[in-house]
mmCIF file of C-alpha atoms in Angstrom:
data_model
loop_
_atom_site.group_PDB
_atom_site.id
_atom_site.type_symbol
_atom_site.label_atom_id
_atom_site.label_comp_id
_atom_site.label_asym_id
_atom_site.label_seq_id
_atom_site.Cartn_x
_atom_site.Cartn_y
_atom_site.Cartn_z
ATOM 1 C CA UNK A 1 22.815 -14.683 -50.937
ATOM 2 C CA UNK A 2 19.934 -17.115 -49.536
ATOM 3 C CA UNK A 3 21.599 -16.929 -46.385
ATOM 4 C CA UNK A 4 21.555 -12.569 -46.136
ATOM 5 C CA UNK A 5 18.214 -12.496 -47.520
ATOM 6 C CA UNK A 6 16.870 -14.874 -44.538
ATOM 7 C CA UNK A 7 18.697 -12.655 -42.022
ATOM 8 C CA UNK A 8 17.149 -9.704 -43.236
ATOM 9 C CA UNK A 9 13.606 -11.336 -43.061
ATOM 10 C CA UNK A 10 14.635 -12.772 -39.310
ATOM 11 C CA UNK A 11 16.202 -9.131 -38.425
ATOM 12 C CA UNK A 12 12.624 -7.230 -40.381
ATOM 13 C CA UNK A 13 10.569 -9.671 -37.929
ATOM 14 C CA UNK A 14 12.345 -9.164 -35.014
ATOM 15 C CA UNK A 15 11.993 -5.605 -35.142
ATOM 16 C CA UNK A 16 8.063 -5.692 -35.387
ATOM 17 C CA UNK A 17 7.676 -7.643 -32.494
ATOM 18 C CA UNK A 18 7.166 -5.693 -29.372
ATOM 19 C CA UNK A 19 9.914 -4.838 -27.490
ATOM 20 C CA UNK A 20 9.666 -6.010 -23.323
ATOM 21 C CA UNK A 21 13.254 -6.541 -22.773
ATOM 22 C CA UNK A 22 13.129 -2.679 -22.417
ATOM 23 C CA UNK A 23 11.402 -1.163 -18.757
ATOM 24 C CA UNK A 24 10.472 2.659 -18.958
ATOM 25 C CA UNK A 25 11.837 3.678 -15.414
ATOM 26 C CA UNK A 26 10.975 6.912 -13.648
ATOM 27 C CA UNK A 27 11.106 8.851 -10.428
ATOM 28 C CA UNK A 28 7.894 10.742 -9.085
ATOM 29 C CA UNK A 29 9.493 13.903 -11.242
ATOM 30 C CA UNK A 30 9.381 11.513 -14.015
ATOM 31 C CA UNK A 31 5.842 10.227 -13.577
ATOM 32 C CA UNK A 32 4.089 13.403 -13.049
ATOM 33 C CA UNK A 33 3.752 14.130 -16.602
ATOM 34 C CA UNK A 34 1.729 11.149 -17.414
ATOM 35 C CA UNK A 35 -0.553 12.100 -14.355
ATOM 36 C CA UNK A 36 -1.631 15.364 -15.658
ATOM 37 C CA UNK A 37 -1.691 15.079 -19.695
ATOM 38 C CA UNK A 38 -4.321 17.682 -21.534
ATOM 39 C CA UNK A 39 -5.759 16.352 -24.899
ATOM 40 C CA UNK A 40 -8.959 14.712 -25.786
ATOM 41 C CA UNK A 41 -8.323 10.950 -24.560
ATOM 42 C CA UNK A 42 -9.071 9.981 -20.923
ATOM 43 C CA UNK A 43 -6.368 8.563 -18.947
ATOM 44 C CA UNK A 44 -6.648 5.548 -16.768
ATOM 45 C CA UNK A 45 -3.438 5.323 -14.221
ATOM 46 C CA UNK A 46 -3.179 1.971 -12.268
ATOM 47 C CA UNK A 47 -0.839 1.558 -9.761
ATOM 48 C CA UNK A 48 -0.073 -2.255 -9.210
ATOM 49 C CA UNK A 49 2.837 -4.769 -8.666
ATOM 50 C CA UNK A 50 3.388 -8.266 -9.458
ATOM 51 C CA UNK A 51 3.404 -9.367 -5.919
ATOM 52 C CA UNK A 52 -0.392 -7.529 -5.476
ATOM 53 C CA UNK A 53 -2.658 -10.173 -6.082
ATOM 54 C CA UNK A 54 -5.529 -8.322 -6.474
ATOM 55 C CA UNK A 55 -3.519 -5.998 -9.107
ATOM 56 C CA UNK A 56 -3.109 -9.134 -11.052
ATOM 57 C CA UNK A 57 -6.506 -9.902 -10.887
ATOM 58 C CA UNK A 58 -8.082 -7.087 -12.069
ATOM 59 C CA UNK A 59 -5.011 -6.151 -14.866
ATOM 60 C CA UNK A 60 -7.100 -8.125 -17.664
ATOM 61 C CA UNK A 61 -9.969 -5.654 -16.911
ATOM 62 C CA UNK A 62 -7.977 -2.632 -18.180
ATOM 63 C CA UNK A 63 -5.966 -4.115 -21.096
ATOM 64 C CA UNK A 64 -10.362 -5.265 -22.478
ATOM 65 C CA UNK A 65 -11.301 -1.506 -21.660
ATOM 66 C CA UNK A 66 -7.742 -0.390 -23.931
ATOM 67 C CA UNK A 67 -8.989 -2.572 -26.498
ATOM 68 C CA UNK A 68 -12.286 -1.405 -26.347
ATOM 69 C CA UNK A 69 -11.958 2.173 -26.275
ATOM 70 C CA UNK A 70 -8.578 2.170 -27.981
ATOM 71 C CA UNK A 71 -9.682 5.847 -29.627
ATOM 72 C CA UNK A 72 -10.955 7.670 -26.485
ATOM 73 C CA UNK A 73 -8.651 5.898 -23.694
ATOM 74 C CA UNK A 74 -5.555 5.342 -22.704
ATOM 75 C CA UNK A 75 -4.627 3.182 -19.833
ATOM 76 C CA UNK A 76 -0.949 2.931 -18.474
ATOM 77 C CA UNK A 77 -0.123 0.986 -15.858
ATOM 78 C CA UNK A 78 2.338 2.210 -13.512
ATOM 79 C CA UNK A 79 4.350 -0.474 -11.743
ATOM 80 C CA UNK A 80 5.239 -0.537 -8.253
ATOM 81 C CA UNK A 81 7.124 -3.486 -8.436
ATOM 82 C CA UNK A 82 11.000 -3.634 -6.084
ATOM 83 C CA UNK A 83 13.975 -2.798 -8.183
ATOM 84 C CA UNK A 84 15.783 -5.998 -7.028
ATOM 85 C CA UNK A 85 12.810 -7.972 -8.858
ATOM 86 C CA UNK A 86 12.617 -6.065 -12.195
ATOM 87 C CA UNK A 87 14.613 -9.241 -13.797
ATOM 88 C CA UNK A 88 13.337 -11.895 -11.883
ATOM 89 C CA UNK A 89 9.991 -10.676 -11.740
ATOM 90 C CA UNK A 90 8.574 -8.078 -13.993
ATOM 91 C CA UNK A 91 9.858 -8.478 -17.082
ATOM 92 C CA UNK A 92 9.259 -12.107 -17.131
ATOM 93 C CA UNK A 93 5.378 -11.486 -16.304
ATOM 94 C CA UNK A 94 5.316 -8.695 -18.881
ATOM 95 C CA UNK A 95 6.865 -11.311 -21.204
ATOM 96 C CA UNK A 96 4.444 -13.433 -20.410
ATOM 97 C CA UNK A 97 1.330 -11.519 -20.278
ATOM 98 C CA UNK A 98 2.490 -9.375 -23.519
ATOM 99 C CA UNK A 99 0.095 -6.657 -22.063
ATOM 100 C CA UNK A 100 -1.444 -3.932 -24.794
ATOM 101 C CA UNK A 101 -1.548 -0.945 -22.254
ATOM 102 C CA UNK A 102 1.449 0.750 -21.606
ATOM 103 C CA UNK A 103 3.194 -0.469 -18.721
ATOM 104 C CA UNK A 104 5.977 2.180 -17.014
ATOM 105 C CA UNK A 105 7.579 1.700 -13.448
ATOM 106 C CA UNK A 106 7.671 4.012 -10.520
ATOM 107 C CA UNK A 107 11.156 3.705 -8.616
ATOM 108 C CA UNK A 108 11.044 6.252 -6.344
ATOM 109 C CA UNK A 109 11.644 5.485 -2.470
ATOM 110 C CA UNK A 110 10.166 8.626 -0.645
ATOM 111 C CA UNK A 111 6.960 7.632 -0.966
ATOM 112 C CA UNK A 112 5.390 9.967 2.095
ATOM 113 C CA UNK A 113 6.510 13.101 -0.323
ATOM 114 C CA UNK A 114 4.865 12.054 -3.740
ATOM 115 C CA UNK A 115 1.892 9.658 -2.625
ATOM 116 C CA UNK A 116 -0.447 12.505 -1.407
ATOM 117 C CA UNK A 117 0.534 14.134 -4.771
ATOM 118 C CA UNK A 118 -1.234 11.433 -6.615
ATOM 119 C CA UNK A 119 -4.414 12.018 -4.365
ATOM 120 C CA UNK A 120 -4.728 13.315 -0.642
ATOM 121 C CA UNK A 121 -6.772 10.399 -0.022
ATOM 122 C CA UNK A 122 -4.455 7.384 -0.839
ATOM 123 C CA UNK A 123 -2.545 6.013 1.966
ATOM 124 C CA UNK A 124 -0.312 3.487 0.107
ATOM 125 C CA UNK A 125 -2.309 0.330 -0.215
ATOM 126 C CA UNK A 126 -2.671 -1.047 -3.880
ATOM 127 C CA UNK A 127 -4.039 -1.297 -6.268
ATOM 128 C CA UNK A 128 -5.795 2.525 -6.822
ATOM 129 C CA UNK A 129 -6.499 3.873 -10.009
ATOM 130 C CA UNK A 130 -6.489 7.409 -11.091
ATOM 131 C CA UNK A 131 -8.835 8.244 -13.867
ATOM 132 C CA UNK A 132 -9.036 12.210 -15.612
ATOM 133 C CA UNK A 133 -9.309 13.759 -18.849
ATOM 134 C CA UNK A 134 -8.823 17.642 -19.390
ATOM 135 C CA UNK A 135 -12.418 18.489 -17.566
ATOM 136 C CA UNK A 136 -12.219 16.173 -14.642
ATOM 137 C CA UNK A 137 -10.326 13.450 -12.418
ATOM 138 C CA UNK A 138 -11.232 10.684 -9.514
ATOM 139 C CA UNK A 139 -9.243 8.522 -7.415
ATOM 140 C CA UNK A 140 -10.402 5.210 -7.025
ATOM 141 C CA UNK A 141 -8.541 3.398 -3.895
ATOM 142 C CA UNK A 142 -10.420 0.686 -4.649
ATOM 143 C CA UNK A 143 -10.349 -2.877 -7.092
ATOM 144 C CA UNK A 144 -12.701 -2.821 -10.207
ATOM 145 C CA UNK A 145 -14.568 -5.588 -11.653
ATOM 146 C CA UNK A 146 -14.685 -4.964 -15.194
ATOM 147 C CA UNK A 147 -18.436 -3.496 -14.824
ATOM 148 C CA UNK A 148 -17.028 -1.319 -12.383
ATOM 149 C CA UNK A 149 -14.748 -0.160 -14.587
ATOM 150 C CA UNK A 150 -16.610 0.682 -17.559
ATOM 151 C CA UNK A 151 -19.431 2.556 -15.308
ATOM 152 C CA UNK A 152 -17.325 5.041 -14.116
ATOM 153 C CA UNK A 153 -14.687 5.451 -17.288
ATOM 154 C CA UNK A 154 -18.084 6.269 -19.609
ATOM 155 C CA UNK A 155 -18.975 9.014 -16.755
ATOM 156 C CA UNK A 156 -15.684 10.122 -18.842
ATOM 157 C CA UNK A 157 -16.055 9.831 -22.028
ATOM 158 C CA UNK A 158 -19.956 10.440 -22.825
ATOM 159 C CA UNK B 1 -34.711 22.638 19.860
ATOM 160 C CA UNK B 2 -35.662 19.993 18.241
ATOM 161 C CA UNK B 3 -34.070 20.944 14.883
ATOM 162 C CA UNK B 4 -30.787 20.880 17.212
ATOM 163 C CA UNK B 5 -31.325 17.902 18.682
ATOM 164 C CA UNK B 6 -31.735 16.184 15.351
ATOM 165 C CA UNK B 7 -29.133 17.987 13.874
ATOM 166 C CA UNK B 8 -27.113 16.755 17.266
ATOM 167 C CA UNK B 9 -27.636 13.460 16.396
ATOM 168 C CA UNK B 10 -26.952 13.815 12.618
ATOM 169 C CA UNK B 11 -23.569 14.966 13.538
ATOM 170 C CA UNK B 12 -23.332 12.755 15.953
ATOM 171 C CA UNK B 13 -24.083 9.629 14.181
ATOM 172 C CA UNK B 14 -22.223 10.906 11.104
ATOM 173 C CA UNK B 15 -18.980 11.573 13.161
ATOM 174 C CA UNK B 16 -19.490 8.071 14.218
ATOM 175 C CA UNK B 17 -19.795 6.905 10.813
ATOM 176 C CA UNK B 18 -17.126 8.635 9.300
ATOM 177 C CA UNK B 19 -14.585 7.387 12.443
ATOM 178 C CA UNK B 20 -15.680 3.919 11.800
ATOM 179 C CA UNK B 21 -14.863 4.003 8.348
ATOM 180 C CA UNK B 22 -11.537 5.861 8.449
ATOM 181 C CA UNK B 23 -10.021 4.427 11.773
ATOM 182 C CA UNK B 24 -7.878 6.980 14.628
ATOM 183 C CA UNK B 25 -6.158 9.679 13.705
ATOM 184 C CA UNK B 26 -3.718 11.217 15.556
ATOM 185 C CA UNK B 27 -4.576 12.219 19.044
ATOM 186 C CA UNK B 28 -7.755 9.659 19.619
ATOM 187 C CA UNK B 29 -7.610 6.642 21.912
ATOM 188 C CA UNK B 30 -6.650 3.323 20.513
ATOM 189 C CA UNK B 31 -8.408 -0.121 21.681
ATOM 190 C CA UNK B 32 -6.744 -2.753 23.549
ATOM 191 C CA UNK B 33 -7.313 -6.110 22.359
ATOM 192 C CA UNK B 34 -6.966 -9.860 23.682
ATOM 193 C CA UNK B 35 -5.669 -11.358 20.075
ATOM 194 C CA UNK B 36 -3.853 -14.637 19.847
ATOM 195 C CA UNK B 37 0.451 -15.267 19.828
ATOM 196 C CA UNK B 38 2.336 -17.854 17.924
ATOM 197 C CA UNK B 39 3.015 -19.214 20.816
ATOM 198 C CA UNK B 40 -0.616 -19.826 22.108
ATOM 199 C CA UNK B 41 -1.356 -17.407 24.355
ATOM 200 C CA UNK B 42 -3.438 -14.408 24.638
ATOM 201 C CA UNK B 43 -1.780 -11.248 24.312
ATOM 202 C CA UNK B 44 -3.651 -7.658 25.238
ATOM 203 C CA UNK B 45 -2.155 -4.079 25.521
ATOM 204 C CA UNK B 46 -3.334 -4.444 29.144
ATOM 205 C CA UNK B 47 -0.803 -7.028 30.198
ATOM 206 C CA UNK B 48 2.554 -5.022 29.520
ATOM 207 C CA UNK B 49 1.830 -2.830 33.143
ATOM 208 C CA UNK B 50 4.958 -0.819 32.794
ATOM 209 C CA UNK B 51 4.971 0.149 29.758
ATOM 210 C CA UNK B 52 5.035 4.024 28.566
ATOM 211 C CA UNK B 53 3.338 3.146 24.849
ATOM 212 C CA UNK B 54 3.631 0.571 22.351
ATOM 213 C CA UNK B 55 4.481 0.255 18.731
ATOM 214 C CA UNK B 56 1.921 -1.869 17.376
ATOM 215 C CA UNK B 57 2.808 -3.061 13.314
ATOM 216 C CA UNK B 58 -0.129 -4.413 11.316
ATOM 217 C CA UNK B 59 2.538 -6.702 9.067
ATOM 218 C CA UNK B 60 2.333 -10.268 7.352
ATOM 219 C CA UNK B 61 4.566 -12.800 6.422
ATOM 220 C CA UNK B 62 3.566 -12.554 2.445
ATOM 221 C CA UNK B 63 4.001 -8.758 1.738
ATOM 222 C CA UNK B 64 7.492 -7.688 -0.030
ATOM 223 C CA UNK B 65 7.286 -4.839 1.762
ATOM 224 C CA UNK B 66 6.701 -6.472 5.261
ATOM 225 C CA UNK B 67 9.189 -8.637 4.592
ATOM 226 C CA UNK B 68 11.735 -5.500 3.884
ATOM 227 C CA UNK B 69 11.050 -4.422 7.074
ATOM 228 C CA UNK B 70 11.468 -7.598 8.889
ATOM 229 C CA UNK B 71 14.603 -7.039 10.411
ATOM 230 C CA UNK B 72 13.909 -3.241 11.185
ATOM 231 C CA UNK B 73 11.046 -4.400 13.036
ATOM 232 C CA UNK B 74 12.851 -6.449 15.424
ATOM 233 C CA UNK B 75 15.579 -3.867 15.871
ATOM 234 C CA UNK B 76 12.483 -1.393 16.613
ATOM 235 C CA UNK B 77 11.627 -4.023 19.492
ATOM 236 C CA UNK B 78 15.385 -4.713 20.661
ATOM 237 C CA UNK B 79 15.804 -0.576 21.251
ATOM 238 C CA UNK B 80 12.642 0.238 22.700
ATOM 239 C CA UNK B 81 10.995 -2.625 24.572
ATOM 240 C CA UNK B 82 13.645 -1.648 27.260
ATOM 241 C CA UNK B 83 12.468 1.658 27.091
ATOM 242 C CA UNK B 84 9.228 1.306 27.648
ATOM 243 C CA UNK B 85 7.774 0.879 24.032
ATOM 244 C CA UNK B 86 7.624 -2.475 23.032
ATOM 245 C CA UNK B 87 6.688 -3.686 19.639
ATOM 246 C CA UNK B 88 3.156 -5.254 19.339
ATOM 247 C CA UNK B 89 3.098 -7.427 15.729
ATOM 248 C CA UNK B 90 -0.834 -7.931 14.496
ATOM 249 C CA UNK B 91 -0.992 -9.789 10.982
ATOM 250 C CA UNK B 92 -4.788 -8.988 9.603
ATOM 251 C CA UNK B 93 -4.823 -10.813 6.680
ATOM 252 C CA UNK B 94 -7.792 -13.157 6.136
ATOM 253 C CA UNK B 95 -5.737 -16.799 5.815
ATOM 254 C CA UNK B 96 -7.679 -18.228 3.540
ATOM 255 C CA UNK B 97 -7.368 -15.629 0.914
ATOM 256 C CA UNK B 98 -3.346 -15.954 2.049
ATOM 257 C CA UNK B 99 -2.319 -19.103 3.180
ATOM 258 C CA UNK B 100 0.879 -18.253 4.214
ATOM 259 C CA UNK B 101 -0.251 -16.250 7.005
ATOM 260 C CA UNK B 102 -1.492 -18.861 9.411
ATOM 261 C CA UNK B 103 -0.880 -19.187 12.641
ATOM 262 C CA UNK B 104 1.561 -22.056 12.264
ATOM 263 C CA UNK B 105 3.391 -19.888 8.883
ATOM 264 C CA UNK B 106 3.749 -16.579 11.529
ATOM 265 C CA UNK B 107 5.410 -19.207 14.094
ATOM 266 C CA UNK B 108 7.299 -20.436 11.281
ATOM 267 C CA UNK B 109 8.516 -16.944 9.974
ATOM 268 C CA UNK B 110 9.008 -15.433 14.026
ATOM 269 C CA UNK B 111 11.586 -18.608 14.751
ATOM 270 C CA UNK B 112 13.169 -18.330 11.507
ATOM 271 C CA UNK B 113 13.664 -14.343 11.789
ATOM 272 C CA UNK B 114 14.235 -14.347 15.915
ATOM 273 C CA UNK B 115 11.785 -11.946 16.197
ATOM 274 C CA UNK B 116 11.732 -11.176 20.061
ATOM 275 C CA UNK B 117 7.894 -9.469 19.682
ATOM 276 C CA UNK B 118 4.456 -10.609 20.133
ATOM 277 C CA UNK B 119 3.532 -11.753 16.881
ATOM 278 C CA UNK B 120 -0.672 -11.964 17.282
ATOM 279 C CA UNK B 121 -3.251 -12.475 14.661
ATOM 280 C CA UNK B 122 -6.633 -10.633 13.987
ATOM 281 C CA UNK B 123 -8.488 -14.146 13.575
ATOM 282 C CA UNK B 124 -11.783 -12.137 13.487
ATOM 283 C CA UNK B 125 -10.498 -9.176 11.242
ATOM 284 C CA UNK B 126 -12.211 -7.304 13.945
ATOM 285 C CA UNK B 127 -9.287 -5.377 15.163
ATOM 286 C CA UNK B 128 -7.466 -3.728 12.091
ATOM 287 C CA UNK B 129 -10.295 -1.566 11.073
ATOM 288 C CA UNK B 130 -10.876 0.171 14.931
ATOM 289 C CA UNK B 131 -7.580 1.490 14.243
ATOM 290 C CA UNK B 132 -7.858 2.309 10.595
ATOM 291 C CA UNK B 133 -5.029 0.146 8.925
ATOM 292 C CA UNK B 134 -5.224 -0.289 5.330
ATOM 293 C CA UNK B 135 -2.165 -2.217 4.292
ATOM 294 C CA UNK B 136 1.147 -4.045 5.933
ATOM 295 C CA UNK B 137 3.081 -2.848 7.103
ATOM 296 C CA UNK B 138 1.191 0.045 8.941
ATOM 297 C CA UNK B 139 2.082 1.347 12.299
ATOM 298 C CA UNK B 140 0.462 3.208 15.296
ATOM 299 C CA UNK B 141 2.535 4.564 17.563
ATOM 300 C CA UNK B 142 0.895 4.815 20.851
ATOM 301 C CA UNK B 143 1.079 6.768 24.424
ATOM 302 C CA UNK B 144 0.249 5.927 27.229
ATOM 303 C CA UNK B 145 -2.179 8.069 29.670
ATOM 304 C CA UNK B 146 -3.373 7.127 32.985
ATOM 305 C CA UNK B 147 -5.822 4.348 31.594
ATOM 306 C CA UNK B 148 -5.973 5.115 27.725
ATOM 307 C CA UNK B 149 -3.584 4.336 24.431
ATOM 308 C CA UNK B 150 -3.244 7.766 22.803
ATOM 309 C CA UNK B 151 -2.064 7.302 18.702
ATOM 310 C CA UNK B 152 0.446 9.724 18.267
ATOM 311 C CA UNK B 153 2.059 8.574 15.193
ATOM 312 C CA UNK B 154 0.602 6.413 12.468
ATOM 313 C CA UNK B 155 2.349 5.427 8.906
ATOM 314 C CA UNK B 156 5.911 3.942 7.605
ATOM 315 C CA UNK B 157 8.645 3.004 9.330
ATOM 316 C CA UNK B 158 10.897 5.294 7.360
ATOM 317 C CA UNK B 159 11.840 6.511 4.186
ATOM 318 C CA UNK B 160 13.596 4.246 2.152
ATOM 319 C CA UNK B 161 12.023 0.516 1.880
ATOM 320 C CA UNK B 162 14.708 -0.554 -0.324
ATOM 321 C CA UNK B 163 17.900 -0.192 2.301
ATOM 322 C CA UNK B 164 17.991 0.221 6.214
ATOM 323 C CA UNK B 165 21.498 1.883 5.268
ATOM 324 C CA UNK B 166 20.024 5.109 3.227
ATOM 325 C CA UNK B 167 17.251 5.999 5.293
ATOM 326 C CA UNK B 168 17.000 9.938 5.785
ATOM 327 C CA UNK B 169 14.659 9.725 8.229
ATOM 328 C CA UNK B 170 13.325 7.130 10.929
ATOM 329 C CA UNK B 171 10.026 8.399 11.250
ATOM 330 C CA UNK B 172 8.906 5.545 14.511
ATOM 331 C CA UNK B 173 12.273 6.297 15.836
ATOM 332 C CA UNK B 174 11.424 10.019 15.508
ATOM 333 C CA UNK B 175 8.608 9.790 16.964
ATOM 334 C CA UNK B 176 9.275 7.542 20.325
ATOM 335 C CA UNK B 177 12.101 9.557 21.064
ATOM 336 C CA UNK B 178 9.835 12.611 21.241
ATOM 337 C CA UNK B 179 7.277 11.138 23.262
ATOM 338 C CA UNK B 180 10.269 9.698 25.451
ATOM 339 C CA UNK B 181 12.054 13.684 26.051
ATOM 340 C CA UNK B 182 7.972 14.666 26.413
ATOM 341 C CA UNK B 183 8.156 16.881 23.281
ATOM 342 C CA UNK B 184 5.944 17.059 20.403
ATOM 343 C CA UNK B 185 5.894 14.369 17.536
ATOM 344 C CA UNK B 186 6.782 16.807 14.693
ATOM 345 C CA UNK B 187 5.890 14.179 12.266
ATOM 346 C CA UNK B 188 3.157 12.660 13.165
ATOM 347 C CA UNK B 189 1.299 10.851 9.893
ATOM 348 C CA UNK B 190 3.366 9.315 6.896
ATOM 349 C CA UNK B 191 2.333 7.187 3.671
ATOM 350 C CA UNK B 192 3.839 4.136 2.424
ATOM 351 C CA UNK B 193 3.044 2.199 -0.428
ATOM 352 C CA UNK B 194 2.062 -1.280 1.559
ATOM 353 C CA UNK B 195 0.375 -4.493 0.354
ATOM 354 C CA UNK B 196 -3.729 -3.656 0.907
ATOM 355 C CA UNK B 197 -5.182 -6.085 3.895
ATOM 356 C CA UNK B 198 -6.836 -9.358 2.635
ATOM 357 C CA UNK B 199 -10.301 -9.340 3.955
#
């Protein structure tokens, strides 16, 4: 009896604790919905990989601004990272990192079709950002500092 | 006539500004260069007298994607040096920010891979942004003319990163084999997702 009631507390634990061992994997056709959502929060789209150092760098600026804004924004971070590298290399780092923002990967090799769908302006380097809410969006092929990134996500939200 | 002058110059300077900041597009006249090989020499555009064009490939040895396209690179050289459009390898990266793309770490990388190309690098990050590249790999298909290097094709490689084997379409290939039968590069700008240039 001791023995079931301590697997159902280990089993009740386990399921509260955020699931990583899970990747949400799309196509562009599969992405495009999260690029052009209509309510009241303001989106905040990040393309970045683990092997982008300057992704890395700046991903603890947008999981402060989640937690900071956690009513008005929502910032997912869409992955760019190689198939052959989800195991060895992205879920370990989201394991790691156990990142707040919603992290969802982008597997989708004709990238000359769907990039200029994201914005006419990117050319393929990383990291860029997409903000937009339902009244307006900007392209940012650019990385933030976190000063940088609250400056232009309040021209959002106030 | 004043007003036009000024406005002249406006234009002028603004055009100027605008090409600075956004590198060639397709049709203007690329630079030549004297950058450094791995193997110690100085390598321009200049020096290859019978060429027809050249594929030049802003790549790296510490970009995933680079390194996917490694070995299509070299078979890019193998098909078309002979043909008059030899492959021209410039890594940009600033080397302190990325270590592993010294001099001595592109030597390294070239003997280790057989690449058959000139493998120069941009030691004064002077050259990448004339032409405009953002990321590796990135390349600029060029032409020829009497005395100039006319882009005719800029972007990716091809379409599929992940395998050589399910490529629908060879966009360089494409591309040279216009300018070789004198037609018309049908597609003449792609986008890639690349690794952005360390500066």
């Amino acid at each position: 009896m001791k023995f079931l009631r301590a697997t159902i507390l280990i089993l009740l634990i386990c399921s509260c604790v955020p699931k990583q061992d899970q990747l949400e994997i799309y196509d562009f056709q599969g992405i495009e919905r999260f690029l052009f959502l209509s309510d009241s929060k303001t989106y905040v789209i990040n393309f970045w990989a683990t092997w982008c150092a300057p992704c890395i760098k700046e991903l603890p600026y947008f999981e402060q601004l989640q937690q900071e804004f956690k009513d008005q924004v929502e910032v997912i971070l869409i992955s760019l990272d190689f198939p052959s590298q989800f195991e060895t290399k992205l879920k370990p780092f989201l394991e790691e990192k156990q990142l707040k923002s919603k992290v969802i990967v982008l597997d989708d090799v004709d990238m000359n079709s769907w990039i200029p769908k994201i914005d006419k302006k990117w050319d393929g380097a990383i990291p860029v950002t997409l903000i937009y809410n339902e009244y307006k969006r900007q392209f940012y092929p650019q990385s933030f500092t976190y000063e940088q990134l609250l400056t232009e996500v309040k021209k959002f939200i106030n | 006539m004043k007003k036009i002058n000024v406005f002249l110059l406006i234009t002028f300077f603004a055009t100027a500004l605008l090409s600075a900041q956004n590198g060639y597009d397709v049709g203007a006249s690329a630079t030549d260069f004297k950058l450094e090989n791995i193997d110690g020499t100085f390598v321009s555009l200049s020096d290859f007298k019978d060429a027809k064009g050249f594929i030049v490939v802003f790549t790296c040895n510490t970009c995933p994607y680079a390194v996917a396209y490694e070995t299509r690179i070299e078979a890019l050289n193998k098909k078309y040096a002979s043909k008059g459009y030899p492959v021209i390898a410039i890594m940009p990266n600033n080397i302190e920010i990325k270590p592993g793309d010294s001099l001595s770490a592109m030597r390294q990388r070239a003997k280790e891979r057989g690449f058959t190309f000139p493998y120069l690098i941009d030691h004064e990050q002077s050259i990448f942004p004339q032409y405009g590249a953002t990321k590796t790999p990135h390349v600029y298909v060029l032409e020829k003319t009497n005395d100039l290097n006319i882009v005719r094709y800029i972007g990716a490689i091809d379409d599929n990163y992940k395998d050589a084997e399910q490529v629908n379409t060879k966009y360089v290939e494409e591309a040279i084999n216009a300018l070789l039968a004198q037609k018309q590069v049908s597609i003449s700008k792609t986008r890639a997702i690349g690794c952005s240039i360390k500066i």
